[in-house]
Structures are given as C-alpha cells and as structure tokens.
Short mmCIF file of C-alpha atoms and ligand atoms in Angstrom, two decimals:
data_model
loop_
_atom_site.label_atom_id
_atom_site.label_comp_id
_atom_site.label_asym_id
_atom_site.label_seq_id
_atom_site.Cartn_x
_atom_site.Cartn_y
_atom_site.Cartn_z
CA UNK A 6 26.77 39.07 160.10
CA UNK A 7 27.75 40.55 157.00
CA UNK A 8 26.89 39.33 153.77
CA UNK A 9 27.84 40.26 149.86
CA UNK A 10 25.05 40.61 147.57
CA UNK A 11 27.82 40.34 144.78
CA UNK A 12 25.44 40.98 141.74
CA UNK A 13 22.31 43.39 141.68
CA UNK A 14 20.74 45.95 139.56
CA UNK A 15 19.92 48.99 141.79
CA UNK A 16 20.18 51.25 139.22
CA UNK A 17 17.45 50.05 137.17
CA UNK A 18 14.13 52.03 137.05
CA UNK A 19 12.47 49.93 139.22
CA UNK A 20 13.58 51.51 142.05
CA UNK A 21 13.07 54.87 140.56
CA UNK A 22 10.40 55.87 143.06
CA UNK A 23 12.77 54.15 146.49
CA UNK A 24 15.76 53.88 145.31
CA UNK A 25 17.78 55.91 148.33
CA UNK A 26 15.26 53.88 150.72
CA UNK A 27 16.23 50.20 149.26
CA UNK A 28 19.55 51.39 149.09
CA UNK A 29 19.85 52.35 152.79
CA UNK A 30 18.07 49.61 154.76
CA UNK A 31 20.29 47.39 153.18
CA UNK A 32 23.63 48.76 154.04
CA UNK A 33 22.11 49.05 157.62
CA UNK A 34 21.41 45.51 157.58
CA UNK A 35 25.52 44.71 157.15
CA UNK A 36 24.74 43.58 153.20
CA UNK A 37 27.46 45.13 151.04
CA UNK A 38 26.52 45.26 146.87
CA UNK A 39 28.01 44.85 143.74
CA UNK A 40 25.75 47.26 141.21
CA UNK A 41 26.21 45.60 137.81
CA UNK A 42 25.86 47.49 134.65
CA UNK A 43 24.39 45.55 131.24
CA UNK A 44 25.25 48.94 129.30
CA UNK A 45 26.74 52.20 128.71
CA UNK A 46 24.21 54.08 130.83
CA UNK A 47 23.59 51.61 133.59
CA UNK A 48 27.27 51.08 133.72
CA UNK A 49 27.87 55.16 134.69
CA UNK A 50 24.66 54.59 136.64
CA UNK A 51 26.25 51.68 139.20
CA UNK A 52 29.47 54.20 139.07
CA UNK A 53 27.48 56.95 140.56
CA UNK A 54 25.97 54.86 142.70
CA UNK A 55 29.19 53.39 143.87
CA UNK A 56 30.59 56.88 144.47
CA UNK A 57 27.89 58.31 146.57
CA UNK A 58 27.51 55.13 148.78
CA UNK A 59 30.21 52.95 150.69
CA UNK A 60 29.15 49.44 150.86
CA UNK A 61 28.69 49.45 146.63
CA UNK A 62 30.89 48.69 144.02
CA UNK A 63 30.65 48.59 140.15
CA UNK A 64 30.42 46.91 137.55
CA UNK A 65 31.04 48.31 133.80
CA UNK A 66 29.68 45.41 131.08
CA UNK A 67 27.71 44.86 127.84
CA UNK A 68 25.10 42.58 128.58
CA UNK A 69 24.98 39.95 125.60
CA UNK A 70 21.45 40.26 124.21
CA UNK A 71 22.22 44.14 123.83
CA UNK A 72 24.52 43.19 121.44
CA UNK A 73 23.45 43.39 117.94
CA UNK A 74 24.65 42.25 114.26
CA UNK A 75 26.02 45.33 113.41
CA UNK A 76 27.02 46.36 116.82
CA UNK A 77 30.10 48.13 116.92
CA UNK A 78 32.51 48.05 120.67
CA UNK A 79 33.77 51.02 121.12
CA UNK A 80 36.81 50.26 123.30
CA UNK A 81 37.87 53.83 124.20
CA UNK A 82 34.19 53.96 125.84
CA UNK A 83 34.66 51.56 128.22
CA UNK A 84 38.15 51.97 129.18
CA UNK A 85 37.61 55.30 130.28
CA UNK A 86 34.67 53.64 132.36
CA UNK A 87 37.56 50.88 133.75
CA UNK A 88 39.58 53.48 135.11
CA UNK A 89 37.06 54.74 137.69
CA UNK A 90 38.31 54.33 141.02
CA UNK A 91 35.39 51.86 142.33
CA UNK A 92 35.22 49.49 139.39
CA UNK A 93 35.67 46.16 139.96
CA UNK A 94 34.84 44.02 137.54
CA UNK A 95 34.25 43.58 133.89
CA UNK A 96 30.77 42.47 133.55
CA UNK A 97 27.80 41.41 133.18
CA UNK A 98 29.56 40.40 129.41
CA UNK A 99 29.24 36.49 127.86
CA UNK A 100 26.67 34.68 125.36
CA UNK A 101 22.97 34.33 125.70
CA UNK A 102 21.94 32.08 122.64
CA UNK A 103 18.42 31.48 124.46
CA UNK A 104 16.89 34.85 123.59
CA UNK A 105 18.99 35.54 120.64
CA UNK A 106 18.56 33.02 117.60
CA UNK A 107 20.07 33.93 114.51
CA UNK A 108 23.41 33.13 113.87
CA UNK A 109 25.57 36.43 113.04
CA UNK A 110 24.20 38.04 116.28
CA UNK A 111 25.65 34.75 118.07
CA UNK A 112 28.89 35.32 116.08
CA UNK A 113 29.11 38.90 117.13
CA UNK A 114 28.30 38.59 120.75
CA UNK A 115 31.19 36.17 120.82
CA UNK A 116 33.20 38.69 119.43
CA UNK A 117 32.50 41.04 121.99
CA UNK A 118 32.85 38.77 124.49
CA UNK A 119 36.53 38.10 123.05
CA UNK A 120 37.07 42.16 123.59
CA UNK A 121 35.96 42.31 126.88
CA UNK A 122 38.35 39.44 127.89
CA UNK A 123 41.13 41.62 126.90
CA UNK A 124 40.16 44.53 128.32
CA UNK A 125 39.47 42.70 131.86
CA UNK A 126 43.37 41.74 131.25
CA UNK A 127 44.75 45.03 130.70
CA UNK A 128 42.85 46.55 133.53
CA UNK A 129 43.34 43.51 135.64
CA UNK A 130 39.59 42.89 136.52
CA UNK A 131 37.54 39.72 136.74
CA UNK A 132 34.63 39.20 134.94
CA UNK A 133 31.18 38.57 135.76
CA UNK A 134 29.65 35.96 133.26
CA UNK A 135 25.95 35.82 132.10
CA UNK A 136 25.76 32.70 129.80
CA UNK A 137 22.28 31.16 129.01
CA UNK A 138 22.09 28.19 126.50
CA UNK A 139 25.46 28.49 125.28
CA UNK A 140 27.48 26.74 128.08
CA UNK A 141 29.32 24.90 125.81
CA UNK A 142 30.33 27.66 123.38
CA UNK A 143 31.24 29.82 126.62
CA UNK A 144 33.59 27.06 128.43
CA UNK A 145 35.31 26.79 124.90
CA UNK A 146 35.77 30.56 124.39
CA UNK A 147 37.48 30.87 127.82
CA UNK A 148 39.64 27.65 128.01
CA UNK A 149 40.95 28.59 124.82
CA UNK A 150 41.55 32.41 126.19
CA UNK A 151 42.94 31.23 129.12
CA UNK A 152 45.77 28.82 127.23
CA UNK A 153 46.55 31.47 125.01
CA UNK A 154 47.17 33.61 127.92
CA UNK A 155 48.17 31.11 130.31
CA UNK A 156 46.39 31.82 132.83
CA UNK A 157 46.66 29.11 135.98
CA UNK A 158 43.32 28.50 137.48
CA UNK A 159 45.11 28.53 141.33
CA UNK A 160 46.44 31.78 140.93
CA UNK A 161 44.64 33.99 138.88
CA UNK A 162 40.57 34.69 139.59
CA UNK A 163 39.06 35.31 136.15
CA UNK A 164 35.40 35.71 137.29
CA UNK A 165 32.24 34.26 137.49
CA UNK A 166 29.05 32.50 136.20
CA UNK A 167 27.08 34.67 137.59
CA UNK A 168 22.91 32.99 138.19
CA UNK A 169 24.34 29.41 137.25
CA UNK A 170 22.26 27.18 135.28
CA UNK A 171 24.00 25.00 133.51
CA UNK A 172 24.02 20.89 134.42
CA UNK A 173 26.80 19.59 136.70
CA UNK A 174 29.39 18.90 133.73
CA UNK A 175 29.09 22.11 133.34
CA UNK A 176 29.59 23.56 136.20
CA UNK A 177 32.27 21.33 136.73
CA UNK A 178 34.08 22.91 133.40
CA UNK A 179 33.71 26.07 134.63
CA UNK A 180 35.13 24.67 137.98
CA UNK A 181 38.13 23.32 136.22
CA UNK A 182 38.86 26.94 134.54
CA UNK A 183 39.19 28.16 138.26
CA UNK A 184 36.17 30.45 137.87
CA UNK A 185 33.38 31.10 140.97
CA UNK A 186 30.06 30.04 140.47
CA UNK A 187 27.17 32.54 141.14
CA UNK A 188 23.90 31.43 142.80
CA UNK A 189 20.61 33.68 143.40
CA UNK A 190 17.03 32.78 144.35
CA UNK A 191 16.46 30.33 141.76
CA UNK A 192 17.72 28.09 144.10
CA UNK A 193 14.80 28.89 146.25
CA UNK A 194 11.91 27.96 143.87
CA UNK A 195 13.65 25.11 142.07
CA UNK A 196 15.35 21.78 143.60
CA UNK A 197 16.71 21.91 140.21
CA UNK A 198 20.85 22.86 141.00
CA UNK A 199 21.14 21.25 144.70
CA UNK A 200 23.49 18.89 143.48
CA UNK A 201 25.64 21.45 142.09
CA UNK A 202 25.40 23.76 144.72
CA UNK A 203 26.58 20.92 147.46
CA UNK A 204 29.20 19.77 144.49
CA UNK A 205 30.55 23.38 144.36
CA UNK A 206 33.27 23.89 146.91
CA UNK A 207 32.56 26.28 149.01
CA UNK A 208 35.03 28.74 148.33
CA UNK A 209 34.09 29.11 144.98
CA UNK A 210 30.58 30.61 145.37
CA UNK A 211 28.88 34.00 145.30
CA UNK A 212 25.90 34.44 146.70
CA UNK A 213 23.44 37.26 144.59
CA UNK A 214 20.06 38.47 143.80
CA UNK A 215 19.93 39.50 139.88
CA UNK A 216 17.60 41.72 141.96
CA UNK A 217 15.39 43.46 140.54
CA UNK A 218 14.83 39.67 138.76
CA UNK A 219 14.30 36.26 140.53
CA UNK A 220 12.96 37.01 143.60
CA UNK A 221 13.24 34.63 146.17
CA UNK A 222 10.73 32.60 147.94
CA UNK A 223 8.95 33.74 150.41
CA UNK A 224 8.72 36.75 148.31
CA UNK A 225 8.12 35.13 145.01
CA UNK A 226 6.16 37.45 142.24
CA UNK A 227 7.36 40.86 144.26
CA UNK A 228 9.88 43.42 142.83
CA UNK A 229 13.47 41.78 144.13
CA UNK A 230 15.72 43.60 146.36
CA UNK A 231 19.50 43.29 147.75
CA UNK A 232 18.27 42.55 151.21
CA UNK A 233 17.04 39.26 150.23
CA UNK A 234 20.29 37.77 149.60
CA UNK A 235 19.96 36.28 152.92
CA UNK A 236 17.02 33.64 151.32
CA UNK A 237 19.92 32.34 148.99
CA UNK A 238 22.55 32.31 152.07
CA UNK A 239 20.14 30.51 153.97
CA UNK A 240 19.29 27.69 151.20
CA UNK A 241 22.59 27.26 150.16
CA UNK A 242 23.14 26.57 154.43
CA UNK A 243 20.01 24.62 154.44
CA UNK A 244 21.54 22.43 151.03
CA UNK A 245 25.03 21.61 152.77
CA UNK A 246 23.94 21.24 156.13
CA UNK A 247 26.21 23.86 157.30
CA UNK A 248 25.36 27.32 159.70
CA UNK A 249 24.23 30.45 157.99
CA UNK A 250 27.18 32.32 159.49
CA UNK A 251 29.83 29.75 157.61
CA UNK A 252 27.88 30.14 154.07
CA UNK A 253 27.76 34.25 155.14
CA UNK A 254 30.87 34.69 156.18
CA UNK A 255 32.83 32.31 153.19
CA UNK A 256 30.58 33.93 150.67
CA UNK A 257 32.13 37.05 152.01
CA UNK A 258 35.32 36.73 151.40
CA UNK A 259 35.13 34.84 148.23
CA UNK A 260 33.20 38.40 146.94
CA UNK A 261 36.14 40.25 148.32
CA UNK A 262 38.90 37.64 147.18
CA UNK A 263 37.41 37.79 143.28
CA UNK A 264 36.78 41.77 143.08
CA UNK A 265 40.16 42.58 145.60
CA UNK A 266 37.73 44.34 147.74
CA UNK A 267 40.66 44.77 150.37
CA UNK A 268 38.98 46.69 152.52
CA UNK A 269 35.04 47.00 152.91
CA UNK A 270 33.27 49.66 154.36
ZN1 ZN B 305 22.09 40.69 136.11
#
C-alpha cells in the first residue's frame, strides 16, 4: 500500500549522518515524500533531493518565523527556484504569531505571505500553510485573496494547513476556502483534534510527519522520520472507523490531486 508523506524535512541536518539510509528504506517501503523547504538553502536542498531521488518532490517556501522586520523578499530568488522541474508547491509560507510577538514582524510576515500568494498564482502552485496562533488573521488574509482573485473553492486547490491546530471553527473556515487540512503525529499523543479529524471529509486530508519534529507515538522523544507516516494513517483509520488501506489510499490521491503529481514513481 502506498502512502504520501506529503510534508517532511529530510534535508535538515538531522539526518546528516543517514540521510541516503532514511531516505531509501522509505521509498522501499511504497512511502512517496514531499521535502519542504522553510528557506533559501533548504529550499535548493529538497530540490536536490528531489532530483536525485524518484518518489520526492519539493517544496520552495519562507517559513514565517524566518521572516524578520526588515526582511526584504527577493522575488527574482524564488522564481528562479519555481521554475525547477520537480517543484510543487509554494510552501511552507503563512503567519506564526506564537513565537513571534512584536507587532511589525507580524505586519511583515503578512506581507510576505501576500507575495508568496502571488507568486503560487503565476506559477500555478498550491501552497503549503504553517499558521500557529494566528488562525484568524490567516483565514482573513486568504478569503480576502481568494475574492479578489476569484478563486472557486470546487475548482481550484489553493493548498493546505499543513500540522492543523486550530479549533473546529477553524478548521471549518479553512474548509469553506476549499483548502486540505494537514495532520501529523500530534494526533497520536493528543485526543485533542479527533473531532476535527472525523469532521474533515475525507478527501480533504494529507497525511505528514513535520519529520524531523513530532514524532509519533510509539516512537515519542526519538528523531522523526518519513516512514512513520503510517502511525498518523493508522489513527486517523482508528478515529473514523474506517480500514488503513481507505485512509492510505484517499490520502494518496488527495497528495497527488493538490501538488498534480500525475504520475508517481
Ligand atoms: Zn515543516
């Protein structure tokens, strides 16, 4: 059974010393990835990874807390970075107003976040949403982008909320906007989001790691990996009273649906 671990960091120094190994055992185990980049450099990281391995795509993204007061997008950058042939997605981009406090930083993350949107548009990508205390902010930003741009939520995938954990209204806004909802191991260590993830249709969720962050149970305080994507597949079964082939194989093509992963391999 295949499975799409549709948000992971394997790029990231912690698997410096296996990464080729971690890499490997995965693919063998049918679990396709989606490397995410939070910067510049870990952006052309996930494209070289994509490039020397089938079975993972990239992501090219500014992750919000990197973004400072003075911080300056430089567009050309990451266009250049959009037009590489395995890029899928715009991401991870949005608004993180739980480690970042002061108020002009806010502003200018939403500014970026603005940028990105149009960037995503021109190159025709989705987006891949990190959004932590700012839910409100976030579901304003993009209903407003999407009217101005009139986007229809049936037709046209604009991304996700990727590690969702918002409350229910929330997730029901983002719902509403036609975007996926992401869910990872927290769902394995907290009874927290059940209700949203049996609310959530089924269509409309990724399954992920964040890996090498919030590892799973049974593997809780160990380095995360890819591979255990299948602890979230099997919750999220466990939550809706439904086969771990149905979540797996949905989950599946939802991934390829959003990132217009046509053909996987
Ligand atoms: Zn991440």
């Amino acid at each position: 059974m295949l499975l799409f671990d549709s948000h992971c960091h394997p790029q990231f120094p912690d698997y410096d010393q296996d990464r080729g190994e971690t890499i490997k055992h995965t693919l063998k185990e049918g679990i396709f990835m989606i490397c995410v980049g939070t910067d510049l450099e870990t952006s052309k990281q996930a494209i070289e990874l994509a490039e020397k391995y089938e079975g993972i795509w990239a992501t090219v993204g500014l992750h919000p807390t990197d973004i400072h007061e003075t911080y300056n997008l430089k567009l050309e950058t990451w266009e250049e970075l959009l037009k590489e042939d395995k890029v899928v997605a715009v991401g991870e981009v949005g608004l993180d107003y739980y480690r970042v406090k002061d108020n002009k930083s806010r502003a200018k993350q939403k500014e970026a976040l603005n940028q990105f949107l149009e960037l995503a548009d021109k190159y025709r990508k989705p987006l891949i949403f990190h959004c932590r205390d700012a839910h409100k902010e976030m579901t304003n930003l993009l209903s407003e982008w999407c009217s101005i741009h009139d986007r229809d939520k049936n037709t046209n995938h604009l991304g996700v909320v990727h590690s969702f954990t918002g409350s229910m209204e929330e997730a029901k806004k983002y719902l509403e906007l036609g975007l996926y909802l992401g869910f990872n191991g927290i769902i394995t260590f907290t009874n927290q989001y059940n209700e949203i993830v049996k609310y959530a249709p089924l269509e409309k969720i990724l399954l992920e790691t964040d890996a090498p962050y919030l590892t799973p149970v049974p593997f809780r305080g160990k380095r995360n990996e890819p591979l255990y994507v299948k602890y979230v597949a099997e919750k999220i079964a466990e939550l809706r009273g439904l086969s771990y082939n149905q979540v797996a194989e949905q989950t599946f093509e939802n991934t390829k649906r959003l990132f217009k992963i046509t053909n996987p391999k």
